[in-house]
Coordinates of C-alpha atoms and ligand atoms in Angstrom, one line a residue:
X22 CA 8.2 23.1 -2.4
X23 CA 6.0 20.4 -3.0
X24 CA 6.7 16.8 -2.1
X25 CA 9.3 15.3 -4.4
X26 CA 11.4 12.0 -4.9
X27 CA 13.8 11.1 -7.5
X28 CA 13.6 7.5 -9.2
X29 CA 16.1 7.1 -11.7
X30 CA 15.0 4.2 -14.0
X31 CA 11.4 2.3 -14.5
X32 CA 11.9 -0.5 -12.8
X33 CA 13.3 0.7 -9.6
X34 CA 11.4 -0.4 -6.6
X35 CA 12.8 2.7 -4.6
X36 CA 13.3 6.5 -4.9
X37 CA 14.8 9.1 -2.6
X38 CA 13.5 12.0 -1.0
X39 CA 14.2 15.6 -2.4
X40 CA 12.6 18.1 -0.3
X41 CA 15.3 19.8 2.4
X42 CA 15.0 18.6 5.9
X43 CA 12.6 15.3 4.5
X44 CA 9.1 14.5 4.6
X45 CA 7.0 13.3 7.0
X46 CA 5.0 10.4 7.3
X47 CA 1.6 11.2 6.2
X48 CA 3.1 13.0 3.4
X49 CA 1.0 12.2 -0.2
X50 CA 2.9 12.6 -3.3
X51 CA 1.3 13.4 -6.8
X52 CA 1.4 10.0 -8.4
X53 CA -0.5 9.0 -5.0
X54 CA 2.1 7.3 -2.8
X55 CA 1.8 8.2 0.8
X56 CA 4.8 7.5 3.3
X57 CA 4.5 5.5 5.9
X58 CA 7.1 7.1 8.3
X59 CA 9.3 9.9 8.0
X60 CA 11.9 9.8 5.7
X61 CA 15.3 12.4 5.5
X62 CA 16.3 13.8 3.0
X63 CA 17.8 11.8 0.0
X64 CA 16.9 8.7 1.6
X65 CA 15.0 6.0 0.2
X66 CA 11.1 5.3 0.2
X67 CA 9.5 1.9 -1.0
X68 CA 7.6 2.3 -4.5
X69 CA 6.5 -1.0 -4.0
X70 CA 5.8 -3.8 -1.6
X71 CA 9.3 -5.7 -1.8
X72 CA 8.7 -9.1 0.2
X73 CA 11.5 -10.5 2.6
X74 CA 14.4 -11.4 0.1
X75 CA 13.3 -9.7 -2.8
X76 CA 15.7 -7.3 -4.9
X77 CA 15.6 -3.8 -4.2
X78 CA 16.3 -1.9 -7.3
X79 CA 18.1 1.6 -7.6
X80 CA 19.7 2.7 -10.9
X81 CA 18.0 -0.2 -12.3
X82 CA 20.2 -2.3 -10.4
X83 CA 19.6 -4.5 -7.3
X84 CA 21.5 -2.7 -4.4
X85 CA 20.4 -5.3 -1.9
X86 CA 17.8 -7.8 -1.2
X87 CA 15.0 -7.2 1.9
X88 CA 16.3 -8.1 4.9
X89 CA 12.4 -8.2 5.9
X90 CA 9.6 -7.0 4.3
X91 CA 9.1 -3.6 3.0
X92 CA 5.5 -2.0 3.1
X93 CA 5.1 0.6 0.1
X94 CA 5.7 3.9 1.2
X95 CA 8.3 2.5 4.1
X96 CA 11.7 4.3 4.6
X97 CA 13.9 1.6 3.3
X98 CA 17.3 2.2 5.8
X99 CA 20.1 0.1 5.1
X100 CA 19.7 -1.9 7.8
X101 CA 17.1 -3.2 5.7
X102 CA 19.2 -4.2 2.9
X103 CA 21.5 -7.2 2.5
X104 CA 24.4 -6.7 0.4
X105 CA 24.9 -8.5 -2.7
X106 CA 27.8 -10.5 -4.3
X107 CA 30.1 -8.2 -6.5
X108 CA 30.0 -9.2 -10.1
X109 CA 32.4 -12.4 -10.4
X110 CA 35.9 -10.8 -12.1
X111 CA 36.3 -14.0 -14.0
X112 CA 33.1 -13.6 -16.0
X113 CA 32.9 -10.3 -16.9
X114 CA 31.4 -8.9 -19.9
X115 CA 34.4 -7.2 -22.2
X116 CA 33.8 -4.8 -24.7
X117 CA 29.9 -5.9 -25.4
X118 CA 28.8 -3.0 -26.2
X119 CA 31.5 -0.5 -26.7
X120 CA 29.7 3.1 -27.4
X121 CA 29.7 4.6 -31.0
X122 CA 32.2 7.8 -30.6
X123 CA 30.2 10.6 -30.7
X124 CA 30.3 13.8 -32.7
X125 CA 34.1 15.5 -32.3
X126 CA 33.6 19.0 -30.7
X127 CA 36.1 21.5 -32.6
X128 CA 37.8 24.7 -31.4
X129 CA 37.9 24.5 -27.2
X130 CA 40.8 26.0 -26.1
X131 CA 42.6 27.0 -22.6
X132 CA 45.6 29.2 -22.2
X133 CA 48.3 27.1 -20.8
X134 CA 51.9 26.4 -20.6
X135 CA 53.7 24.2 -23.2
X136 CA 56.2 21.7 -21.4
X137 CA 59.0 20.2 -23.6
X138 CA 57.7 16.7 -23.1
X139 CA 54.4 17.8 -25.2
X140 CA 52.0 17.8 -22.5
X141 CA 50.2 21.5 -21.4
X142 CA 50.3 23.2 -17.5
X143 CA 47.4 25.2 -16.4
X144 CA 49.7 26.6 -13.8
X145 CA 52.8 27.1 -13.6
X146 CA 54.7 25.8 -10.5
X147 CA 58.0 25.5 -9.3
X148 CA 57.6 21.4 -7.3
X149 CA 60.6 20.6 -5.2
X150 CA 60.5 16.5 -4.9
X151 CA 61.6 15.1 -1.8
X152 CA 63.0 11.8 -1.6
X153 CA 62.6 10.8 2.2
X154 CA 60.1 12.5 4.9
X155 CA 63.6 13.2 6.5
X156 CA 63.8 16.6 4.5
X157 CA 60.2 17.5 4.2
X158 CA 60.8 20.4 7.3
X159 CA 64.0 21.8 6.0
X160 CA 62.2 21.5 2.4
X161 CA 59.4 23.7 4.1
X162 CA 61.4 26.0 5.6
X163 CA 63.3 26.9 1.9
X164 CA 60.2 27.0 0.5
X165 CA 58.5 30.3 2.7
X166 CA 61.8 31.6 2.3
X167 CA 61.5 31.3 -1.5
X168 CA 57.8 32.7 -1.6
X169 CA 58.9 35.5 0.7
X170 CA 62.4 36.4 -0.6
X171 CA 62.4 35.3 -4.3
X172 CA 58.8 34.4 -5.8
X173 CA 57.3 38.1 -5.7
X174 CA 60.1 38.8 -8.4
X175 CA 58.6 36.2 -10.9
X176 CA 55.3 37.7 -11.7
X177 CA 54.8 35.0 -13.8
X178 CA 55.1 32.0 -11.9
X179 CA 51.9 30.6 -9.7
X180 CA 53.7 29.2 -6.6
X181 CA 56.2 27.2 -5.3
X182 CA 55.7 24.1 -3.7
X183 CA 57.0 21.3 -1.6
X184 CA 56.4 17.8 -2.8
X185 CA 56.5 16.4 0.7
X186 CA 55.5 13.0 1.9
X187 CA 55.9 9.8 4.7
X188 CA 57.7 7.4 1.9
X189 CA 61.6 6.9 1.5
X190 CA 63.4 5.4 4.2
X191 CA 62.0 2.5 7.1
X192 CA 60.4 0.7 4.0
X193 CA 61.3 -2.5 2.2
X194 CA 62.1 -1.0 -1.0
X195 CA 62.5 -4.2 -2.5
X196 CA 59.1 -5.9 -1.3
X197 CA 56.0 -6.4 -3.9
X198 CA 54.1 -3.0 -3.7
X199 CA 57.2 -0.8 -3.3
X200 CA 56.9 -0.1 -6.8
X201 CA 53.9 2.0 -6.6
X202 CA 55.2 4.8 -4.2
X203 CA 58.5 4.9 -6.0
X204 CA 56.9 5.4 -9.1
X205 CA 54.5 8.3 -7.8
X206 CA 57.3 10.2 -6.4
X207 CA 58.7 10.1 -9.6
X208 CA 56.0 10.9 -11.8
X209 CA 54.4 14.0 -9.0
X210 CA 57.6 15.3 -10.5
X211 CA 56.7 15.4 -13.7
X212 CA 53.5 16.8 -13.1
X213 CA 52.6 18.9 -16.1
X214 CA 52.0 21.9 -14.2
X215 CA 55.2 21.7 -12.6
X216 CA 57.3 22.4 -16.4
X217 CA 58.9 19.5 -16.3
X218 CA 62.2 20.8 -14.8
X219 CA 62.2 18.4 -11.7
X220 CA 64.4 20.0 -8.7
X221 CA 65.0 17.0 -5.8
X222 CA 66.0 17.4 -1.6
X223 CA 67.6 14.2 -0.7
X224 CA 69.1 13.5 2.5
X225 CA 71.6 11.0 1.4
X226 CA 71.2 7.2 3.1
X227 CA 67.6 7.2 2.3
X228 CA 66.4 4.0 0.9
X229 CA 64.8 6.1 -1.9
X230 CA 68.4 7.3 -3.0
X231 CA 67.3 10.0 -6.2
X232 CA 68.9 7.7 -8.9
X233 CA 65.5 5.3 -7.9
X234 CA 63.5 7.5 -9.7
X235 CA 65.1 7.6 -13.1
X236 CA 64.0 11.3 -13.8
X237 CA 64.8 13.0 -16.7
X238 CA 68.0 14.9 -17.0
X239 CA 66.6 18.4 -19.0
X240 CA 69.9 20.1 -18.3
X241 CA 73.5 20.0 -16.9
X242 CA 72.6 21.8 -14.4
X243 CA 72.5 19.3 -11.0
X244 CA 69.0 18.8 -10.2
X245 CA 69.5 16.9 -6.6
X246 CA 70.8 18.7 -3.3
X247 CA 71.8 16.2 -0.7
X248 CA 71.7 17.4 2.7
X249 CA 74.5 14.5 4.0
X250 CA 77.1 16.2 1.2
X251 CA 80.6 17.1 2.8
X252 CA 80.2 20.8 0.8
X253 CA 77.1 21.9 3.5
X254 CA 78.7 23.6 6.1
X255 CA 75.7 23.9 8.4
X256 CA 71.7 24.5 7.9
X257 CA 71.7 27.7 6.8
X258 CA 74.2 26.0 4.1
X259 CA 71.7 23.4 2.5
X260 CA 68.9 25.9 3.0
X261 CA 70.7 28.9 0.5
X262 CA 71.7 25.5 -2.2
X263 CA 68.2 25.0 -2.4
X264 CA 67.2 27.9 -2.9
X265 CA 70.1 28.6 -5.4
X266 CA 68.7 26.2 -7.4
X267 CA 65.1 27.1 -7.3
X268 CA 66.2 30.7 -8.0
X269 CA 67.2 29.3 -11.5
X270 CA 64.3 27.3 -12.7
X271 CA 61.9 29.8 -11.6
X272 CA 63.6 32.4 -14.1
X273 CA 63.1 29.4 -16.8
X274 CA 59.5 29.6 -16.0
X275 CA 59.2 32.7 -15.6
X276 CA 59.9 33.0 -18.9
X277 CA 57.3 31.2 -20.8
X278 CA 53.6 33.5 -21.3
X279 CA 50.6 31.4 -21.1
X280 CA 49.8 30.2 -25.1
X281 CA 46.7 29.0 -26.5
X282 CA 46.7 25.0 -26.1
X283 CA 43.4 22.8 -27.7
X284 CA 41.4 21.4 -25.2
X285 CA 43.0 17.9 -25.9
X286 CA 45.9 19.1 -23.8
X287 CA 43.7 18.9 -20.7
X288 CA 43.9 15.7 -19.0
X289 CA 41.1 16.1 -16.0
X290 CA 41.2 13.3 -13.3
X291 CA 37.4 13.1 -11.0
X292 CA 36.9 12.1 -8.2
X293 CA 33.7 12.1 -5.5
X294 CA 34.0 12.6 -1.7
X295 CA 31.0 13.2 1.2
X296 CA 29.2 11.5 -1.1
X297 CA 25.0 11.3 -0.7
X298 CA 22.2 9.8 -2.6
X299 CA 21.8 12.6 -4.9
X300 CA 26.1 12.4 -5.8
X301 CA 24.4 9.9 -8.1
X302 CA 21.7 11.9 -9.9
X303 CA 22.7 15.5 -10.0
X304 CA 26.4 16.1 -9.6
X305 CA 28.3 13.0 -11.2
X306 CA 25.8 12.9 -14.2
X307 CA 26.4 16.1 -14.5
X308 CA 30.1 16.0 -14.4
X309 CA 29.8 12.9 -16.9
X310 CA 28.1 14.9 -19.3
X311 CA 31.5 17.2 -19.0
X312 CA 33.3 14.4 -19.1
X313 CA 32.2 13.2 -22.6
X314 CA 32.0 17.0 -23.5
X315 CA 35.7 16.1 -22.5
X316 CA 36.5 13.7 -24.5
X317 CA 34.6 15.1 -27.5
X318 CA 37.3 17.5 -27.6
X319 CA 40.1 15.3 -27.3
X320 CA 41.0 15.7 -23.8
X321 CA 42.2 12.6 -21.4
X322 CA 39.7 11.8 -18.5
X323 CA 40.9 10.3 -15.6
X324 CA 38.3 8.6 -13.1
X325 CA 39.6 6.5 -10.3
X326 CA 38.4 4.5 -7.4
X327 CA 38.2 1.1 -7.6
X328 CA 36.0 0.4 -4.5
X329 CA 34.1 3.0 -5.8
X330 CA 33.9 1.0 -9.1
X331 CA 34.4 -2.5 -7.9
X332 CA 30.1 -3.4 -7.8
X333 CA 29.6 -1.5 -11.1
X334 CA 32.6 -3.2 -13.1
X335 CA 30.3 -5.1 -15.3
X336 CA 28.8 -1.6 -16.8
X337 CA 32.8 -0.5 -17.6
X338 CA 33.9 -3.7 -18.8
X339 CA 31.1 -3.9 -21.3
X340 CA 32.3 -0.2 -22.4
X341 CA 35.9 -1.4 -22.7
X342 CA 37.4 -0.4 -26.4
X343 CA 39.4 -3.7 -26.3
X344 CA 39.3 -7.0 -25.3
X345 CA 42.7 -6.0 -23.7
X346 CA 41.6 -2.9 -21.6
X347 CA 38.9 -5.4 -20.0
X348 CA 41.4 -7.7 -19.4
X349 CA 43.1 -4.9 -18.0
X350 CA 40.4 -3.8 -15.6
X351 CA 39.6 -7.0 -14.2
X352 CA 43.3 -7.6 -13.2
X353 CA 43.2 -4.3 -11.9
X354 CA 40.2 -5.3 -9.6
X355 CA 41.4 -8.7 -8.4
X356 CA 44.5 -7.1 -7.3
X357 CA 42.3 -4.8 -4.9
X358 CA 39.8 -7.3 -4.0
X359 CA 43.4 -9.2 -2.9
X360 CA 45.0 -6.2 -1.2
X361 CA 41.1 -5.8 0.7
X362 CA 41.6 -9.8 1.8
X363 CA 45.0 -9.4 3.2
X364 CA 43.9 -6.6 4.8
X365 CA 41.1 -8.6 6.6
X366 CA 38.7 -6.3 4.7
X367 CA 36.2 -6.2 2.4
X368 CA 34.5 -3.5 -0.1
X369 CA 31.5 -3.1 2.6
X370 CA 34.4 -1.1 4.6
X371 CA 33.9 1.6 1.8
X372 CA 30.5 3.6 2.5
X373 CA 31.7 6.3 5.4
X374 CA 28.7 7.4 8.4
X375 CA 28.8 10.2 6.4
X376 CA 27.6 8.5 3.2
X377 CA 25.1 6.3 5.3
X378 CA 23.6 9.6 6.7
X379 CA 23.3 11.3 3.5
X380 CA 21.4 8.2 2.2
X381 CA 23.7 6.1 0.3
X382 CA 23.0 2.5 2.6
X383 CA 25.8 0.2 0.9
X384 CA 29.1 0.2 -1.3
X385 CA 26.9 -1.0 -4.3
X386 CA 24.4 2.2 -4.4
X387 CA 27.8 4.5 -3.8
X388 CA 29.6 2.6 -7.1
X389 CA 26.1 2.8 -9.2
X390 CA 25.9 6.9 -8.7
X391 CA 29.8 7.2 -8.5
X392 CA 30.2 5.2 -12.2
X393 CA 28.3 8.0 -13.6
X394 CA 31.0 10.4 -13.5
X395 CA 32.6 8.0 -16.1
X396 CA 29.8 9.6 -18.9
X397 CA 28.8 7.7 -21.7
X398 CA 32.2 7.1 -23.6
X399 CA 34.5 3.9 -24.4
X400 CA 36.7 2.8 -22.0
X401 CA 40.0 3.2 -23.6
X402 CA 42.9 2.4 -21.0
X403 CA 43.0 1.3 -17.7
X404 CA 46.4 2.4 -15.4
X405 CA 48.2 0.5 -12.7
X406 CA 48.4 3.4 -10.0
X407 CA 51.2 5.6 -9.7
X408 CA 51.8 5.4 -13.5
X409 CA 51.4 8.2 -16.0
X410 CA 48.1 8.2 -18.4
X411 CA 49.9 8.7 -21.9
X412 CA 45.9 8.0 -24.3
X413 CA 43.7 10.4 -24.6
X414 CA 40.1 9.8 -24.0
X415 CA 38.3 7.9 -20.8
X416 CA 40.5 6.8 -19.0
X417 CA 40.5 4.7 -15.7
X418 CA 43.6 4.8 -12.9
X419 CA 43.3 2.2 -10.5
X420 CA 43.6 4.3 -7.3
X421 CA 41.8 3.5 -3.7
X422 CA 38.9 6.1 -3.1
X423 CA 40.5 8.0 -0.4
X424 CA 40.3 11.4 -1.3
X425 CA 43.8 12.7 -0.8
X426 CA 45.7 9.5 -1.9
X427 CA 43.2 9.4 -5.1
X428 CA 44.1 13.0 -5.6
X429 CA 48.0 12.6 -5.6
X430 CA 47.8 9.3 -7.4
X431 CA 45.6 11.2 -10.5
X432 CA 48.7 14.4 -10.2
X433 CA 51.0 11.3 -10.6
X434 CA 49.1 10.0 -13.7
X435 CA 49.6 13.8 -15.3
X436 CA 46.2 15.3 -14.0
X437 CA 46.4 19.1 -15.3
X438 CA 42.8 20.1 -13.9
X439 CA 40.9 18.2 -10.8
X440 CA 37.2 18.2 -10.8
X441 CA 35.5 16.8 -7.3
X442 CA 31.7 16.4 -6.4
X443 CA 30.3 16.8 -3.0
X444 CA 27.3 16.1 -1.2
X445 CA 28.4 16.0 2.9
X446 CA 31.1 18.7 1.9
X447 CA 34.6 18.8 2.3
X448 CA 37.2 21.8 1.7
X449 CA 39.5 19.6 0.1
X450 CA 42.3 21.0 -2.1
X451 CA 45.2 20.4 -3.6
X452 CA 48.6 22.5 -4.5
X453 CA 49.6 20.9 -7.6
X454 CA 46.7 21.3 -9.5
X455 CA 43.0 23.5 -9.4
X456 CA 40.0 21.6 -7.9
X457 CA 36.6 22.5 -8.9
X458 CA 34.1 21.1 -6.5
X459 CA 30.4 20.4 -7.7
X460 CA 27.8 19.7 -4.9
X461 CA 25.1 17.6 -5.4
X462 CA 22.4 19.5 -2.9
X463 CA 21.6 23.1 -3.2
X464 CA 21.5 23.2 0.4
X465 CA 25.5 22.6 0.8
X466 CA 26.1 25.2 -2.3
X467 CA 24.3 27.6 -0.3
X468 CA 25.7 26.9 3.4
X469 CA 29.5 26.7 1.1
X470 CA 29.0 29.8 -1.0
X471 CA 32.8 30.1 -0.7
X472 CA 34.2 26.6 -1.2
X473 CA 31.8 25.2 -4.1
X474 CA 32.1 26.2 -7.2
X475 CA 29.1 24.5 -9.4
X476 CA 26.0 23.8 -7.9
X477 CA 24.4 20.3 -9.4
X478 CA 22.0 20.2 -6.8
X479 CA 19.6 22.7 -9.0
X480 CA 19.3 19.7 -11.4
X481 CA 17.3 17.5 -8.4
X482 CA 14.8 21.0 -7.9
X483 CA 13.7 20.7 -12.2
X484 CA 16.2 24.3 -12.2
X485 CA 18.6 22.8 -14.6
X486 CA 19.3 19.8 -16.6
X487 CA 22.1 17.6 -16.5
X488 CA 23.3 19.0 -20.1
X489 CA 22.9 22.3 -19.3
X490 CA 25.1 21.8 -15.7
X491 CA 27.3 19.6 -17.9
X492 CA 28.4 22.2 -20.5
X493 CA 28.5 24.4 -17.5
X494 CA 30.6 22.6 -16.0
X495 CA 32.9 21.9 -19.4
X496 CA 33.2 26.1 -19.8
X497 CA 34.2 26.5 -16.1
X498 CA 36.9 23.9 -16.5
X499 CA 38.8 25.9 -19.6
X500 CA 38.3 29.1 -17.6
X501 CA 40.0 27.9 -14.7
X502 CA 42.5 25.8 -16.7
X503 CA 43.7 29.7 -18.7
X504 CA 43.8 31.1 -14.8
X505 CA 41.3 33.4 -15.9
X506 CA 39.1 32.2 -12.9
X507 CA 40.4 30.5 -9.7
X508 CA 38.0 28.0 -7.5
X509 CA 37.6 28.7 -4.4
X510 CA 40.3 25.9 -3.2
X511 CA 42.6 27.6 -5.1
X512 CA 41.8 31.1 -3.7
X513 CA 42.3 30.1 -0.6
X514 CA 44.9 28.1 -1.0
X515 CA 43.7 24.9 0.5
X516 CA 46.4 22.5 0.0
X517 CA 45.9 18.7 1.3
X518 CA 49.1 16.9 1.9
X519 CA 50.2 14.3 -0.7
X520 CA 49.8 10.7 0.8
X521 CA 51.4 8.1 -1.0
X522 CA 49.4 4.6 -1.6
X523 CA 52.0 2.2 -0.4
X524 CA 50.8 -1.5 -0.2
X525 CA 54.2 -2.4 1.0
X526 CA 55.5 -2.7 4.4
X527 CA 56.9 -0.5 6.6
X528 CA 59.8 -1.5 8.4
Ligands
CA4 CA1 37.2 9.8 -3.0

């Protein structure tokens, strides 16, 4: 392969490296630039000389100014590069230039299950909530019993699945914060997937007592088994009530087929982790594409990550359908930049070694590729996290980037189908929901064969565009949403643990 680099816009004063294992120094590209030192793949080279202070440009946008001066042709490490201030909140741009809606795409459908509360499964799952990490084991236990005794008689159901976490007891309930767990407990519950017939463990003098989570009563059948109760003689006592129980909604769902839903009944959260330098030119364009392919079709998108988003704000707040949803965001963010302070930390605790050694040298290149997930669409809503996304369209959850409390935060909001780029690689899954994972380097698609399903990193060799990975990318997602395809998460049944995002403290 010849010598290649990626520069995204004009005036960028940098580009990174395409070719597998790097280039050396010596190496001459076609437009004439030579490098002055080796540089690894997706890492940066100078275009320019950039003098000590100077803006260095990526994406268009200054992503650090020269700690020293930069010879043309230099491999610009991010030890190089001084981090600049995050826009101000306070003077934001708010719906300046809200995108024109584009053309409505007509007749995308998935097969999926119709809930009572109106919103569409692409599984169906039996979820048994937990109140307190108290019953999690015992939880456990009734659910391999259940998959080994009960499930293999309801064809028709995809799994059952403890909804186990760390919250519900040792916690101040009452404290600023508390508010967030409580309310992702009770909305994992209502997952979509899960048919909306919540069945809850509960031990009994939990601080999370069930009533907290003001769940729906769908029938008059109890919905709560609490271990504590006088009638459980014994383990083996609580362990047969549960399953008792479960034994009756999973003859409920095992009734309902699979029925054609529109492709508005999808609501698909994103998310990026092990990201690299090419996260932002192969796989999250490419998945933005989808993503306005998305919400063409009426669907709910769901991106996340506000440290992720936090030194890109100004591009979404601009995109904001409302002077409200701006408002919105920038509340959002100052709450963060808050929680980060108290916390004695700040957004440069974002970028992981992993990042760094996959080329991305700061918090503000990471946001720049990661906002491109978000396509080209308004901004309609922005959600506090742990609370359900009820408008369809682009839609951002205020959720920290950790992949597996991003992940149960966006099954919280309602999140039917999960679609996650890659450039380090991770085997991340989760039960409640599939997860298609999109790499952005060939190289990890052909190392993964058996973990990544979409390979963006074909769009950085000239082997595909991002439309043509986009639309990919949109036809993979109904498949998998009408189980007529699994991803590979799902086949191998790679299920991260839900971890709650409590900002309150544990006592
Ligand atoms: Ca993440």
């Amino acid at each position: 392969m010849k010598p290649l680099y990626i520069q995204v816009r004009e005036q960028d004063n940098v580009a990174i490296v395409v070719n597998d294992g790097g280039l050396p120094a010596g190496t001459e590209f076609e437009c004439g630039l030579t490098l002055l030192e080796t540089v690894p793949q997706g890492h940066k080279a100078a275009l320019r000389n950039i003098g000590k202070g100077e803006p260095v440009v990526r994406y268009g946008a200054v992503i650090g100014h020269a700690a020293a001066r930069i010879e043309r042709g230099a491999w610009v490490r991010e030890d190089l590069l001084e981090l600049p201030d995050p826009p101000a909140l306070d003077s934001l741009p708010i719906a300046t230039s809200i995108p024109e809606a584009l053309p409505p795409l007509e007749g995308y459908t998935f097969e999926g299950y119709r809930n009572s509360d109106g919103t569409a499964g692409t599984r169906n799952i039996l979820g048994i909530t937990t109140t307190v990490q108290c019953v999690a084991p015992t939880v456990d236990l009734a659910v391999r019993r259940i998959r080994k005794e009960i499930l293999p008689r309801f064809k028709g159901v995809d799994d059952v699945i403890a909804i186990t976490h760390a919250y519900g007891c040792g916690v101040a309930i009452s404290a600023p914060g508390a508010e967030v767990p409580i309310r992702t407990v009770r909305n994992l519950a209502l997952n979509p997937n899960l048919g909306g017939e919540p069945l809850v463990v509960s031990l009994g003098c939990e601080k999370l007592q069930p009533s907290r989570l003001s769940l729906p009563v769908v029938s008059d059948e109890p919905f709560v088994v609490r271990l504590q109760d006088e009638e459980y003689r014994g383990f083996g006592d609580m362990v047969a009530a549960i399953m008792r129980l479960a034994e009756k909604r999973l003859e409920r769902l095992d009734a309902r087929p699979r029925v054609t839903c529109p492709a508005s009944d999808l609501v698909v959260g994103l998310q990026c982790g092990g990201s690299d330098a090419f996260s932002g030119v192969t796989a999250n364009p490419a998945v933005g594409y989808a993503s306005d392919l998305l919400v063409r079709s009426g669907a709910t998108v769901i991106f996340s990550e506000v440290t992720e988003v936090r030194d890109a704000v100004h591009l979404l707040s601009a995109r904001a359908a409302d002077e409200g949803v701006g408002r919105a965001l920038a509340r959002e963010m100052q709450w963060y930049d808050d929680y980060l302070r108290r916390g004695g930390a700040d957004r440069s605790a974002n970028p992981t070694p992993g990042n760094k050694r996959g080329g991305l040298s700061n918090i503000v290149e990471k946001a720049l590729g990661s906002v491109a997930k978000a396509g080209s669409t308004a901004l309609r809503a922005v959600v506090a996290p742990g609370e359900r996304v009820s408008q369809k369209g682009l839609v951002f959850l205020a959720t920290p980037a950790s992949d597996f409390v991003c992940g149960t935060l966006q099954l919280a909001a309602g999140m039917n189908m999960h679609v996650f780029t890659t450039g380090e690689g991770t085997p991340y899954g989760l039960a409640m929901a599939p997860v298609i994972k999109v790499s952005s380097r060939s190289q990890l698609a052909a190392r993964w064969p058996d973990l990544i399903d979409l390979d963006a990193g074909r769009i950085a060799r000239g082997e595909s565009s991002i439309e043509e990975t986009g639309w990919e990318l949109f036809r993979l997602i109904l498949e998998v949403a009408s189980g007529r395809k699994r991803a590979w998460a799902e086949q191998w049944a790679l299920h991260n643990s839900m971890a709650l995002f409590n900002p309150a403290p544990v006592t």
